Amino acid sequence: QITLRESGPALVRPTQTLTLTCSFSGFSLTQTGMSVSWVRQSPGRALEWIARITWNDDKYYTTSLKTRLLISKDTSKNQVTLTVPSADPADTGTYFCARTRVGGATRESYYYYMDVWGKGTTVTVSS
Amino acid sequence: DIQMTQSPSTLSASVGDRVTITCRASQSISSWLAWYQQKPGKAPTLVISKASSLGAGVPSRFSGGGSGTQFTLTISGLQPDDCATYYCQQYYSPLYTFGQGTRLEI
């Protein structure tokens, strides 16, 4: 059974570092073709993909937040961490992590989709 | 980045109806499109991958179609449990993007 669970602080002050952890089981980030994504949802808004890390340590960030996010993995602990070094009230929302696996390939590339999601963790950035 | 546009934003229907949600990509994404269902206060769940492949455990009344820039999610024989917001998402580019969502009211 594949499970993911997000954890982190419920409240963070502006300019503080926000660190979120995704703990997972049922798969390994050492498996070829495996990755983990983070998706954010601001209150009342749409889903927003923000970051992904792959089995071979490739990292991808959404363009608008590329300079503000850091994603890393600890394969020994089956964890992925998302760090926002200087949190802003606009970072308030629910953060989901999702297993992201290869769903197909062409000669040029592999294509990954998010198939199993955690329940999410809600963060408020406020003074 | 690839822009994804869904229509309509809100859809009202009745039990038993057949409804279709449309998703348009700003450039061709081949068939690398997923659909997710999200109920209030819950995490999204996968409905469709690769434009038309049903996710595990998803009822057969859901179907997906399209390729290139135009895609559809169709629900035939609407059930009360289908009340949710539906999102399309492209994974052609490694910088994933979602549509703005379609809220389905029953």
Short mmCIF file of C-alpha atoms in Angstrom, two decimals:
data_model
loop_
_atom_site.label_atom_id
_atom_site.label_comp_id
_atom_site.label_asym_id
_atom_site.label_seq_id
_atom_site.Cartn_x
_atom_site.Cartn_y
_atom_site.Cartn_z
CA GLN A 1 0.00 0.00 0.00
CA ILE A 2 1.34 3.41 -0.99
CA THR A 3 0.94 6.22 1.51
CA LEU A 4 2.29 9.75 1.83
CA ARG A 5 1.99 12.04 4.82
CA GLU A 6 2.89 15.72 4.98
CA SER A 7 4.03 17.37 8.17
CA GLY A 8 5.16 20.82 9.21
CA PRO A 9 4.28 23.84 11.33
CA ALA A 10 0.73 25.13 11.31
CA LEU A 11 1.88 28.71 11.85
CA VAL A 12 5.00 30.47 10.61
CA ARG A 13 5.99 34.10 11.02
CA PRO A 14 6.84 36.12 7.89
CA THR A 15 10.55 35.92 6.94
CA GLN A 16 10.98 32.70 8.95
CA THR A 17 11.99 29.49 7.22
CA LEU A 18 9.13 27.14 6.39
CA THR A 19 10.11 23.48 6.27
CA LEU A 20 7.67 20.78 5.19
CA THR A 21 8.33 17.05 5.19
CA CYS A 22 6.71 14.35 3.10
CA SER A 23 7.10 10.89 4.62
CA PHE A 24 6.13 8.02 2.37
CA SER A 25 5.90 4.25 2.27
CA GLY A 26 5.18 1.59 -0.31
CA PHE A 27 7.73 2.84 -2.80
CA SER A 28 11.30 4.08 -2.84
CA LEU A 29 12.94 7.12 -4.35
CA THR A 30 15.82 4.88 -5.33
CA GLN A 31 13.56 3.21 -7.89
CA THR A 32 14.22 4.26 -11.47
CA GLY A 33 11.42 6.44 -12.77
CA MET A 34 10.11 7.50 -9.38
CA SER A 35 9.71 11.05 -8.09
CA VAL A 36 7.78 13.10 -5.53
CA SER A 37 5.99 16.39 -6.17
CA TRP A 38 4.69 19.16 -3.98
CA VAL A 39 1.41 20.88 -4.84
CA ARG A 40 0.09 23.95 -3.06
CA GLN A 41 -3.46 25.22 -2.72
CA SER A 42 -4.06 28.72 -1.39
CA PRO A 43 -7.42 29.18 0.38
CA GLY A 44 -10.27 29.02 -2.12
CA ARG A 45 -7.87 28.75 -5.06
CA ALA A 46 -6.83 26.17 -7.62
CA LEU A 47 -4.11 23.58 -7.28
CA GLU A 48 -0.61 24.81 -8.05
CA TRP A 49 2.28 22.42 -8.70
CA ILE A 50 5.42 23.90 -7.15
CA ALA A 51 8.27 21.38 -7.06
CA ARG A 52 9.42 17.85 -7.90
CA ILE A 53 12.46 15.74 -7.14
CA THR A 54 13.37 12.60 -9.06
CA TRP A 55 15.00 9.30 -8.21
CA ASN A 56 18.27 10.55 -9.76
CA ASP A 57 18.08 13.87 -7.86
CA ASP A 58 16.85 16.08 -10.70
CA LYS A 59 14.90 19.00 -9.29
CA TYR A 60 12.17 21.05 -10.91
CA TYR A 61 10.45 24.20 -9.63
CA THR A 62 7.55 26.25 -10.88
CA THR A 63 8.85 29.33 -12.65
CA SER A 64 7.24 31.86 -10.31
CA LEU A 65 8.80 30.33 -7.18
CA LYS A 66 12.06 29.00 -8.59
CA THR A 67 14.24 31.34 -6.52
CA ARG A 68 12.31 30.76 -3.28
CA LEU A 69 12.06 26.99 -2.96
CA LEU A 70 14.42 24.15 -2.13
CA ILE A 71 13.49 20.49 -2.47
CA SER A 72 15.62 17.62 -1.19
CA LYS A 73 15.32 13.93 -0.41
CA ASP A 74 16.55 11.49 2.20
CA THR A 75 16.20 8.06 0.69
CA SER A 76 17.25 6.32 3.90
CA LYS A 77 14.27 7.84 5.70
CA ASN A 78 11.85 7.78 2.74
CA GLN A 79 11.33 11.50 3.08
CA VAL A 80 11.22 14.55 0.83
CA THR A 81 11.64 18.03 2.29
CA LEU A 82 10.43 21.34 0.90
CA THR A 83 12.03 24.48 2.30
CA VAL A 84 10.88 28.04 1.84
CA PRO A 85 13.73 30.14 3.27
CA SER A 86 11.77 33.35 3.77
CA ALA A 87 8.08 32.67 4.17
CA ASP A 88 5.55 35.23 3.01
CA PRO A 89 1.81 35.50 3.77
CA ALA A 90 1.25 34.50 0.14
CA ASP A 91 2.68 31.08 1.06
CA THR A 92 -0.36 30.40 3.24
CA GLY A 93 -2.26 27.34 2.12
CA THR A 94 -2.47 23.59 2.10
CA TYR A 95 0.56 21.69 0.85
CA PHE A 96 0.20 18.23 -0.66
CA CYS A 97 2.91 15.80 -1.66
CA ALA A 98 2.26 13.21 -4.32
CA ARG A 99 4.04 10.21 -5.72
CA THR A 100 4.93 11.04 -9.29
CA ARG A 101 5.71 8.09 -11.50
CA VAL A 102 6.54 7.42 -15.09
CA GLY A 103 3.36 7.17 -17.12
CA GLY A 104 4.91 6.84 -20.55
CA ALA A 105 7.89 7.61 -22.69
CA THR A 106 9.01 8.61 -26.14
CA ARG A 107 12.46 8.52 -27.66
CA GLU A 108 12.97 12.05 -26.34
CA SER A 109 11.65 11.90 -22.82
CA TYR A 110 9.85 10.23 -19.94
CA TYR A 111 6.52 11.61 -18.72
CA TYR A 112 5.53 11.52 -15.08
CA TYR A 113 2.10 11.91 -13.48
CA MET A 114 0.93 12.21 -9.87
CA ASP A 115 -0.95 9.05 -8.94
CA VAL A 116 -1.13 8.94 -5.14
CA TRP A 117 -1.47 11.96 -2.87
CA GLY A 118 -1.05 12.68 0.80
CA LYS A 119 -3.85 14.29 2.79
CA GLY A 120 -2.06 17.64 2.97
CA THR A 121 -0.85 19.94 5.70
CA THR A 122 -2.14 23.46 6.23
CA VAL A 123 0.25 26.32 6.87
CA THR A 124 -0.55 29.90 7.82
CA VAL A 125 2.12 32.56 7.40
CA SER A 126 1.18 35.46 9.62
CA SER A 127 2.63 37.72 12.26
CA ASP B 1 5.05 27.76 -19.14
CA ILE B 2 2.13 25.87 -20.66
CA GLN B 3 -1.23 27.42 -19.76
CA MET B 4 -4.22 25.17 -19.12
CA THR B 5 -7.73 26.59 -19.48
CA GLN B 6 -10.83 24.74 -18.31
CA SER B 7 -14.44 25.38 -19.12
CA PRO B 8 -16.91 25.84 -17.68
CA SER B 9 -15.81 27.12 -14.27
CA THR B 10 -19.01 25.84 -12.68
CA LEU B 11 -21.39 23.19 -13.92
CA SER B 12 -24.80 22.33 -12.50
CA ALA B 13 -26.35 19.00 -13.38
CA SER B 14 -28.73 16.34 -12.11
CA VAL B 15 -28.30 12.76 -11.07
CA GLY B 16 -28.18 10.59 -14.17
CA ASP B 17 -27.01 13.37 -16.49
CA ARG B 18 -24.06 13.17 -18.83
CA VAL B 19 -21.63 16.07 -18.40
CA THR B 20 -18.47 17.11 -20.20
CA ILE B 21 -15.65 19.34 -18.97
CA THR B 22 -13.22 20.80 -21.47
CA CYS B 23 -9.53 21.58 -21.01
CA ARG B 24 -7.39 23.45 -23.49
CA ALA B 25 -3.58 23.67 -23.52
CA SER B 26 -1.69 26.70 -24.82
CA GLN B 27 0.49 24.38 -26.92
CA SER B 28 0.40 20.75 -27.96
CA ILE B 29 0.94 18.35 -25.06
CA SER B 30 0.27 15.17 -27.04
CA SER B 31 -1.71 12.96 -24.62
CA TRP B 32 0.23 13.85 -21.48
CA LEU B 33 -2.77 15.04 -19.51
CA ALA B 34 -4.28 13.98 -16.21
CA TRP B 35 -7.62 14.73 -14.57
CA TYR B 36 -8.07 14.93 -10.80
CA GLN B 37 -11.13 15.06 -8.58
CA GLN B 38 -11.07 17.08 -5.38
CA LYS B 39 -13.80 17.13 -2.76
CA PRO B 40 -13.96 19.96 -0.19
CA GLY B 41 -11.30 19.63 2.47
CA LYS B 42 -9.78 16.57 0.84
CA ALA B 43 -6.74 15.77 -1.24
CA PRO B 44 -7.10 15.39 -5.00
CA THR B 45 -7.44 11.89 -6.41
CA LEU B 46 -6.42 10.72 -9.87
CA VAL B 47 -9.28 10.13 -12.29
CA ILE B 48 -7.59 9.89 -15.69
CA SER B 49 -3.99 9.74 -16.90
CA LYS B 50 -2.55 9.94 -20.41
CA ALA B 51 -5.74 11.70 -21.51
CA SER B 52 -7.94 8.58 -21.49
CA SER B 53 -6.58 5.93 -19.09
CA LEU B 54 -8.84 5.38 -16.12
CA GLY B 55 -7.16 5.58 -12.73
CA ALA B 56 -7.21 2.63 -10.35
CA GLY B 57 -10.62 2.12 -8.79
CA VAL B 58 -12.27 4.91 -10.79
CA PRO B 59 -15.80 4.05 -11.96
CA SER B 60 -16.27 3.38 -15.66
CA ARG B 61 -18.78 6.24 -15.95
CA PHE B 62 -15.72 8.51 -16.15
CA SER B 63 -13.99 8.81 -19.49
CA GLY B 64 -11.36 11.07 -20.99
CA GLY B 65 -10.54 12.03 -24.54
CA GLY B 66 -8.58 14.33 -26.75
CA SER B 67 -4.99 14.98 -27.74
CA GLY B 68 -2.82 17.88 -28.78
CA THR B 69 -4.44 20.95 -27.24
CA GLN B 70 -8.08 19.95 -26.63
CA PHE B 71 -9.23 17.46 -24.00
CA THR B 72 -12.48 16.38 -22.37
CA LEU B 73 -13.57 14.66 -19.21
CA THR B 74 -17.02 13.09 -19.48
CA ILE B 75 -19.08 11.65 -16.67
CA SER B 76 -22.01 9.51 -17.83
CA GLY B 77 -24.82 8.73 -15.42
CA LEU B 78 -23.91 11.35 -12.84
CA GLN B 79 -23.99 10.20 -9.22
CA PRO B 80 -24.26 12.35 -6.06
CA ASP B 81 -20.75 11.26 -5.09
CA ASP B 82 -19.39 12.97 -8.23
CA CYS B 83 -20.02 16.40 -6.70
CA ALA B 84 -16.48 17.85 -6.60
CA THR B 85 -14.04 20.17 -8.33
CA TYR B 86 -12.19 18.67 -11.29
CA TYR B 87 -8.75 19.79 -12.46
CA CYS B 88 -6.82 19.01 -15.60
CA GLN B 89 -3.01 18.99 -15.45
CA GLN B 90 -0.40 18.70 -18.16
CA TYR B 91 2.78 16.71 -17.67
CA TYR B 92 4.25 17.16 -21.14
CA SER B 93 6.53 19.83 -19.70
CA PRO B 94 8.44 18.97 -16.52
CA LEU B 95 7.04 22.25 -15.19
CA TYR B 96 3.55 20.97 -14.53
CA THR B 97 0.53 23.23 -14.72
CA PHE B 98 -3.09 22.81 -13.68
CA GLY B 99 -6.27 24.26 -15.07
CA GLN B 100 -8.23 26.60 -12.83
CA GLY B 101 -10.77 23.90 -11.96
CA THR B 102 -14.41 23.11 -12.73
CA ARG B 103 -16.82 22.89 -9.84
CA LEU B 104 -19.52 20.31 -10.49
CA GLU B 105 -22.74 20.85 -8.58
CA ILE B 106 -25.40 18.17 -8.41
#
